Tab-separated table of C-alpha atoms in Angstrom:
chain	number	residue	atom	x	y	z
A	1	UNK	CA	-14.412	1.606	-5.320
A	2	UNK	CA	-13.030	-1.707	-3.708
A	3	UNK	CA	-10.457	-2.052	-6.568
A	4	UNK	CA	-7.444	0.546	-5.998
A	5	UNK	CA	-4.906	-0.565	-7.585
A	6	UNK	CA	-4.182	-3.490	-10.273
A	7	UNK	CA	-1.074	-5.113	-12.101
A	8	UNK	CA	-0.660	-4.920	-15.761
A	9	UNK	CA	-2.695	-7.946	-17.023
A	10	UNK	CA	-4.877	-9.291	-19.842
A	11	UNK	CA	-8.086	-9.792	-17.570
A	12	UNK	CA	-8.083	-7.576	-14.718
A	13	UNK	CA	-10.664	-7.392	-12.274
A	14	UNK	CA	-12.099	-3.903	-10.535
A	15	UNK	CA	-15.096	-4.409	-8.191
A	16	UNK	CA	-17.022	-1.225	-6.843
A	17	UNK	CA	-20.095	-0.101	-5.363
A	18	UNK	CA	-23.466	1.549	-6.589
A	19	UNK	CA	-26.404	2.767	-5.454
A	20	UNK	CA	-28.990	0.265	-4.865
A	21	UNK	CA	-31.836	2.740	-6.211
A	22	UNK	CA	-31.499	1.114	-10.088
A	23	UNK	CA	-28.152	3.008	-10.771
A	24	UNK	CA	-25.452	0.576	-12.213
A	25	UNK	CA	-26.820	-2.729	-14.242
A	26	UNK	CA	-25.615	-5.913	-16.173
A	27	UNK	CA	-26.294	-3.021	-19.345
A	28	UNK	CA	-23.716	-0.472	-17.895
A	29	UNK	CA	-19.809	-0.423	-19.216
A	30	UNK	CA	-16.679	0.592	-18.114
A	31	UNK	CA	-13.314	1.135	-19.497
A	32	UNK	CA	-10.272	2.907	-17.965
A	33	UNK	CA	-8.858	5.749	-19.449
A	34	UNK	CA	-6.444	8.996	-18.953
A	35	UNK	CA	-9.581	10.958	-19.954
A	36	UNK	CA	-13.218	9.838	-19.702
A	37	UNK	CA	-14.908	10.668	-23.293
A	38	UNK	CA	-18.172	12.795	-22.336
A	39	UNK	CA	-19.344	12.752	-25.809
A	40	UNK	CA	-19.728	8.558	-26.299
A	41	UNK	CA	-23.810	7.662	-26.216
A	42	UNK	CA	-23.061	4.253	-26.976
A	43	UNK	CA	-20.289	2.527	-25.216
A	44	UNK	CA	-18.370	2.241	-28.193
A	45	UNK	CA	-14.965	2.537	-26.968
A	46	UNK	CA	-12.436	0.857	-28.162
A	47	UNK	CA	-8.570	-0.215	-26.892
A	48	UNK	CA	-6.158	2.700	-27.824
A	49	UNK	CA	-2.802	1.397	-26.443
A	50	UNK	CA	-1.420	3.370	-23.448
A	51	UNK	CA	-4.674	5.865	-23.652
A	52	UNK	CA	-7.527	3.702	-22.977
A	53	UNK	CA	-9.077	-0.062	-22.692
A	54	UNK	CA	-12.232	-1.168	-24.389
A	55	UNK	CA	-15.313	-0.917	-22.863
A	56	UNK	CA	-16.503	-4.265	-20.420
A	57	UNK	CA	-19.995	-4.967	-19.014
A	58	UNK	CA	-20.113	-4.815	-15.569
A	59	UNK	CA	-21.130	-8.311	-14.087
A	60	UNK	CA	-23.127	-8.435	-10.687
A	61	UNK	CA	-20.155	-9.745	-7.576
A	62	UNK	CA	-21.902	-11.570	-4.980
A	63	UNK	CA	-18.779	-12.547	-3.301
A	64	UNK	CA	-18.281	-8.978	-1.996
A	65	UNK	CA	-20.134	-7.413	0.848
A	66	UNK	CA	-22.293	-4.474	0.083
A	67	UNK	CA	-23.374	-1.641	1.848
A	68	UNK	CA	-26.907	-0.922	2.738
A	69	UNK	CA	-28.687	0.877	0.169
A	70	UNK	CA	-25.558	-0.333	-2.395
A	71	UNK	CA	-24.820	-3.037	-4.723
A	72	UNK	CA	-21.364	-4.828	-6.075
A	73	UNK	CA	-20.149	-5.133	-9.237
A	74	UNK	CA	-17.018	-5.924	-11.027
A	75	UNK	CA	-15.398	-5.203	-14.488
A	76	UNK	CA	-13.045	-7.358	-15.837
A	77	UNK	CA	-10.449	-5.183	-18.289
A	78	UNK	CA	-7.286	-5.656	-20.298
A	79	UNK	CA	-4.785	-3.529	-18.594
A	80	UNK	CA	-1.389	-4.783	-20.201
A	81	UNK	CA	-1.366	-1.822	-22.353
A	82	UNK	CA	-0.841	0.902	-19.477
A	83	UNK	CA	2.073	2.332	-18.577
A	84	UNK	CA	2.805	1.134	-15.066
A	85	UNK	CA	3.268	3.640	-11.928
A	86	UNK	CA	0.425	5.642	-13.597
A	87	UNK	CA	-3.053	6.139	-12.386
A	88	UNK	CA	-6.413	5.959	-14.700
A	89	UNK	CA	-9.772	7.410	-14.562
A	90	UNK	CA	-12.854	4.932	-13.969
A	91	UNK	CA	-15.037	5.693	-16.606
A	92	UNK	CA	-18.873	4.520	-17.128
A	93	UNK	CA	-22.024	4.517	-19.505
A	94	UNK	CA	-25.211	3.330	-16.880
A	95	UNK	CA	-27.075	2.294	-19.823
A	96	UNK	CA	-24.316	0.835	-22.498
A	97	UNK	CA	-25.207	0.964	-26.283
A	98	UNK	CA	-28.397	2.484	-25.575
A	99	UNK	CA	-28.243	6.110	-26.528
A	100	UNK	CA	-29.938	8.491	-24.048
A	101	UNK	CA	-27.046	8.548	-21.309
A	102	UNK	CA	-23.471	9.705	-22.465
A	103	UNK	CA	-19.818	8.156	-20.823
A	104	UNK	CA	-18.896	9.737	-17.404
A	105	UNK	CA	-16.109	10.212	-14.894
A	106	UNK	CA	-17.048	8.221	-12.150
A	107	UNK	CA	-14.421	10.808	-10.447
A	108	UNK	CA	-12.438	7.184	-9.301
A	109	UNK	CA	-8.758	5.938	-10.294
A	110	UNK	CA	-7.221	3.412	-10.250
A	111	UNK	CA	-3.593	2.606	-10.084
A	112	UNK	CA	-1.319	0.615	-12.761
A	113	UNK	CA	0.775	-1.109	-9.734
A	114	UNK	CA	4.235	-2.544	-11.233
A	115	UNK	CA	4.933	-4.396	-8.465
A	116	UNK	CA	4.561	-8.620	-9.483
A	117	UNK	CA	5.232	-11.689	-7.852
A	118	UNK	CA	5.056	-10.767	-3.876
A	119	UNK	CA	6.816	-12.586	-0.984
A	120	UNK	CA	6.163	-11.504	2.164
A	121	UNK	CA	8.243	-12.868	5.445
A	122	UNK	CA	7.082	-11.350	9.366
A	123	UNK	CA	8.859	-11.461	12.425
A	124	UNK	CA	8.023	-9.895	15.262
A	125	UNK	CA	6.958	-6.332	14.997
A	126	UNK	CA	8.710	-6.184	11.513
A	127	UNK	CA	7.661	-7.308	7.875
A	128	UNK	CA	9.746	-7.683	4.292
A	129	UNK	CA	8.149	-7.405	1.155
A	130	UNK	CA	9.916	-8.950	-1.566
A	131	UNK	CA	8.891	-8.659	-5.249
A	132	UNK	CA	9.984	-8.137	-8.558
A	133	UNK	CA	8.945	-4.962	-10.353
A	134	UNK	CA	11.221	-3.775	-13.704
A	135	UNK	CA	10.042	-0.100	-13.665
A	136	UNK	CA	11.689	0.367	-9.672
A	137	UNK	CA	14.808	2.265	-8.425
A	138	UNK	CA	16.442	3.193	-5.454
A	139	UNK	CA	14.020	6.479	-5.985
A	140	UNK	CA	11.047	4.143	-5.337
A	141	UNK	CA	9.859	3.938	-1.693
A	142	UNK	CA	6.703	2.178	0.084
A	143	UNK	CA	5.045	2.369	3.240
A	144	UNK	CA	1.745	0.376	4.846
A	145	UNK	CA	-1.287	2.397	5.722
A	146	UNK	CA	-5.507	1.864	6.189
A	147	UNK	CA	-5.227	4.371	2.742
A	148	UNK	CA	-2.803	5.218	0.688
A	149	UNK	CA	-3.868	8.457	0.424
A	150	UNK	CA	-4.174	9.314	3.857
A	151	UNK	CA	-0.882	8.094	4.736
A	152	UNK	CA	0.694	10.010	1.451
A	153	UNK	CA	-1.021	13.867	2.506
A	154	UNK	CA	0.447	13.147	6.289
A	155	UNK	CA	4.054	11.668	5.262
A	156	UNK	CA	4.352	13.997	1.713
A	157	UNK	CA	2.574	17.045	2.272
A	158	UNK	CA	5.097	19.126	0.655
A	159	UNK	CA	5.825	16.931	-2.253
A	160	UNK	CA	2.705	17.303	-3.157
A	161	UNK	CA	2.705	13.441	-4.221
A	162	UNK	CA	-1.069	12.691	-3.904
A	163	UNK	CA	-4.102	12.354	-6.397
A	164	UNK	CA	-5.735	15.204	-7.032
A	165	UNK	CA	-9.297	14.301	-7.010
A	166	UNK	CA	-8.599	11.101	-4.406
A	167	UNK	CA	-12.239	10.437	-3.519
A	168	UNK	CA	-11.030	10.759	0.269
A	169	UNK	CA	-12.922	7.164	0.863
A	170	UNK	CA	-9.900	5.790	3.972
A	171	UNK	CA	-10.524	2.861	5.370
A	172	UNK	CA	-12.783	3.168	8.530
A	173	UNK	CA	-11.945	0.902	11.702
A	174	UNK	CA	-14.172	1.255	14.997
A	175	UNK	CA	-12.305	3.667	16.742
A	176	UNK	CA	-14.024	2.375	20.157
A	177	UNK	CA	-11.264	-0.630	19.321
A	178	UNK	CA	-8.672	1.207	17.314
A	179	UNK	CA	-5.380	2.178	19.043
A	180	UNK	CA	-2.588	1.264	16.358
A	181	UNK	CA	-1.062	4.115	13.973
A	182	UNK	CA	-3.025	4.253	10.324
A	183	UNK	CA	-0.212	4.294	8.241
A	184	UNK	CA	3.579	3.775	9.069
A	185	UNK	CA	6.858	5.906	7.736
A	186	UNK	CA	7.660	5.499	4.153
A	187	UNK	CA	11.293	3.186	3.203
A	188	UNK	CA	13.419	2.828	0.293
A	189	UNK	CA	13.219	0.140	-1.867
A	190	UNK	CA	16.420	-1.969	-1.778
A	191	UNK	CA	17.767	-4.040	-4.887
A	192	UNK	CA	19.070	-7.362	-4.439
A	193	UNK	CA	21.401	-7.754	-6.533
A	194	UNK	CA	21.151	-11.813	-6.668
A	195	UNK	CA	18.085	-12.125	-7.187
A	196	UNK	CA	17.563	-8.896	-9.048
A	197	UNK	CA	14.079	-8.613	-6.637
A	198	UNK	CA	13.383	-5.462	-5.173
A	199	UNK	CA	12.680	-5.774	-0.587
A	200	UNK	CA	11.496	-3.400	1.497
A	201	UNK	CA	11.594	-3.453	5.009
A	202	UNK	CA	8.744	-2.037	7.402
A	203	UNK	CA	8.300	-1.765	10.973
A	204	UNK	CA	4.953	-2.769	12.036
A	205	UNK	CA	5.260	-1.948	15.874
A	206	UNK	CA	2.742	0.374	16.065
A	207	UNK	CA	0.224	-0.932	13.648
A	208	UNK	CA	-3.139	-2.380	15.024
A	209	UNK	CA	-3.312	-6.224	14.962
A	210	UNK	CA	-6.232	-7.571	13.437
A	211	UNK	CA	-6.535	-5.214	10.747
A	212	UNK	CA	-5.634	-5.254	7.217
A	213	UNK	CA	-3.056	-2.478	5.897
A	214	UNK	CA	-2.445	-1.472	2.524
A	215	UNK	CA	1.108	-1.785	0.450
A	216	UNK	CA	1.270	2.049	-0.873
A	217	UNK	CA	4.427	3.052	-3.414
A	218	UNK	CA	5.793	5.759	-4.952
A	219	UNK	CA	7.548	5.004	-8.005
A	220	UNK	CA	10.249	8.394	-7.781
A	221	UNK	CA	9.583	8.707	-4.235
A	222	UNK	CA	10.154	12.328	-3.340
A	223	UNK	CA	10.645	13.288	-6.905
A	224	UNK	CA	7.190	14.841	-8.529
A	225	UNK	CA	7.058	12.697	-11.687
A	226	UNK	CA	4.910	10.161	-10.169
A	227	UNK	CA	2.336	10.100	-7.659
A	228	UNK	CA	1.512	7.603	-4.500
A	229	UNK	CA	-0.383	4.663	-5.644
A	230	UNK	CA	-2.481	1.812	-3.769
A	231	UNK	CA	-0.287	-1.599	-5.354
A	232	UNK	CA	-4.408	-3.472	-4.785
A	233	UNK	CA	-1.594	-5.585	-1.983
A	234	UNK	CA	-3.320	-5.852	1.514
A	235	UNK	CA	-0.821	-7.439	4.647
A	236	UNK	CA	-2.130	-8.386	7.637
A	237	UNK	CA	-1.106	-7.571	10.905
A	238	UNK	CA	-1.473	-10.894	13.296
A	239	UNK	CA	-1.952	-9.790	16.756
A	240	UNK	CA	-1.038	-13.721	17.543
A	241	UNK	CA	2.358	-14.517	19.049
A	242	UNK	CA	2.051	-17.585	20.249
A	243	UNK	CA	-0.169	-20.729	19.598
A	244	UNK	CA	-0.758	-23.591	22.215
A	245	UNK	CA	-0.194	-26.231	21.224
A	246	UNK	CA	1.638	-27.245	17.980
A	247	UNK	CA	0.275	-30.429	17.552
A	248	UNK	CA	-3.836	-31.376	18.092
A	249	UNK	CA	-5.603	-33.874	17.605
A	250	UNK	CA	-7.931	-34.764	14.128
A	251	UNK	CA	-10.858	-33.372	15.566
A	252	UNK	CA	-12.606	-31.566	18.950
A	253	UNK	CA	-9.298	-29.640	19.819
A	254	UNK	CA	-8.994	-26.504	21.284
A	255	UNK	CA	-6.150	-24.272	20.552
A	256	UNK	CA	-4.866	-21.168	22.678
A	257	UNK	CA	-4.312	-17.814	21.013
A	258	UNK	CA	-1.697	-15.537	22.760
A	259	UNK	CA	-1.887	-11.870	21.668
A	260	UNK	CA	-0.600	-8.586	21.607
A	261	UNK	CA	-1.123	-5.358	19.478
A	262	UNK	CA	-4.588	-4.860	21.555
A	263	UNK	CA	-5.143	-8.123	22.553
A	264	UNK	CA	-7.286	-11.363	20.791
A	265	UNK	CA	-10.675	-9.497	21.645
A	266	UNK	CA	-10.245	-7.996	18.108
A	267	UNK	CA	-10.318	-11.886	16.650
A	268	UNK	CA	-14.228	-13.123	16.045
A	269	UNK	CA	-14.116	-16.046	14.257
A	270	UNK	CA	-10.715	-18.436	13.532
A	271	UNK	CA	-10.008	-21.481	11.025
A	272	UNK	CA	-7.147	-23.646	10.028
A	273	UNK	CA	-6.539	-24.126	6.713
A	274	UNK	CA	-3.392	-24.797	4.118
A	275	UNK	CA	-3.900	-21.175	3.374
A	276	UNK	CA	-6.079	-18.220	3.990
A	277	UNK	CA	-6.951	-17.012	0.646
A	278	UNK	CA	-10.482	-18.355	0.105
A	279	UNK	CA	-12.095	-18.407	3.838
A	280	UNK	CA	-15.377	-19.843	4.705
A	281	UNK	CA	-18.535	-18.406	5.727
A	282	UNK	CA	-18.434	-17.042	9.626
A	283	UNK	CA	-20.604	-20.048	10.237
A	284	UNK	CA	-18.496	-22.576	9.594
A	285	UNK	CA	-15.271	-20.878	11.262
A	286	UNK	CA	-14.850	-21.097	15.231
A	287	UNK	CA	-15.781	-18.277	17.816
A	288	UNK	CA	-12.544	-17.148	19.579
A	289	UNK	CA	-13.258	-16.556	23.557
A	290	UNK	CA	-11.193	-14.886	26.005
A	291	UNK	CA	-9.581	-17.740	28.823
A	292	UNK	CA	-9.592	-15.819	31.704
A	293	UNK	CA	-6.553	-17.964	33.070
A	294	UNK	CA	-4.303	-17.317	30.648
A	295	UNK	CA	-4.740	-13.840	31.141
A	296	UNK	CA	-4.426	-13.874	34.909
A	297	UNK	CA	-0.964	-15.984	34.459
């Protein structure tokens, strides 16, 4: 499952994985639900608000890189319904209306995240989240980690505060190259009161640059109502501290990349760009090489 977490929306997208060997298909639907019904031949499930959203096709996602032996898909589902802080089951019918295969429990979940409208500020070795999210408190507390559920059985492991069927998937870096910490300590969430938006504040000292980190909550932090959820929020951690220079040239410039947090060897390919949510293909990005110089200086 690629899809972790997701807001409260009226066309929400989860993308996930299946075997290649003619599993999943355009035929197979999905819905979520607090309890897969085992006894539906026909994919006829239909929105009960709060319990359940209707069944969706799942539509092949070649945007998303596969797996050998696996292929992508995505559901798009109405999710406004759910009660937020909450986690759903994944459920799934391989071969839709048709009658010989019943609904399962794909044995995934994913998480109603109530956090909305993110704003995200770095400085050095330190990151604030801003956001606004109604169903908060000062209970509520956050932390970053490769997977939430890693990071929640090593910081909460007498709260109790994880999943109990989390599908154990945590993010995998090379761990020839990885020396940062996978997940850092968890913080209150702090009101403020002129805005009425909710910040949290997170060292990021000993993360890894170059790598991706999730937002992870818990809605009544040490309390037991709630359990830790993935918010579907990524941050990344720039290893970059320094560019040279500020200004280039319209075209044929070279820029140079000062690092820390393991150094710019972890950095392949680079691009500018007015943002970075839609990048290019590797092939039309630039390779980043190691100046000797700069490092003997």
């Amino acid at each position: 499952l690629f899809t972790h977490g997701v807001p409260q929306g009226l066309d929400e997208v989860i993308t996930l994985a299946c075997h290649a060997t003619g599993s999943c298909s355009e035929m197979t639907q999905a819905y979520l639900a607090k309890s897969c019904d085992i006894h539906d031949l026909d994919a006829g499930t239909i929105e009960v608000l709060g319990e359940q959203t209707a069944c969706s096709f799942l539509v092949p996602d070649n945007s998303s890189e596969a797996a050998n032996e696996t292929e992508v898909f995505s559901v798009h589902l109405r999710t406004d319904g759910f009660a937020a802080g909450w986690h759903y089951r994944l459920c799934m019918d391989l071969d839709g209306s048709a009658l010989t295969m019943p609904m399962g429990d794909t044995l995934h979940q994913v998480y109603l995240s109530p956090v909305r409208e993110v704003e995200l500020m770095k400085s050095a070795g330190y990151v604030q989240l801003r956001f606004n999210c109604s169903e908060c408190s000062q209970l509520s507390e956050g932390f970053l980690a490769l997977d939430c559920y890693e990071g929640a059985l090593a910081l909460q492991p007498v709260n109790g505060n994880v999943s109990e069927d989390s599908d154990g998937s945590f993010s995998e870096v090379d761990p020839a190259n990885f020396t940062g910490a996978r997940y850092t300590g968890s913080s209150a969430f702090t009101l403020d009161a002129l805005s009425g938006n909710w910040t949290l504040g997170i060292s990021t000292q000993t993360l890894q640059g170059g790598v991706r980190y999730r937002f992870c909550m818990d809605l009544d932090g040490t309390e037991r109502q709630y359990l830790v959820g993935d918010t579907g929020l990524t941050i990344f951690i720039s290893p970059v501290t320094d560019v040279r220079p500020a200004v280039v040239a319209a075209s044929n410039s070279s820029l140079t990349l000062l690092c820390q947090r393991g150094g710019c060897s972890f950095l392949l390919h680079s691009y500018l760009a007015r943002d970075c949510q839609a990048p290019p293909s590797p092939s039309q990005c630039s390779y980043v090489q190691e100046d000797v110089d700069e490092i003997n200086e």
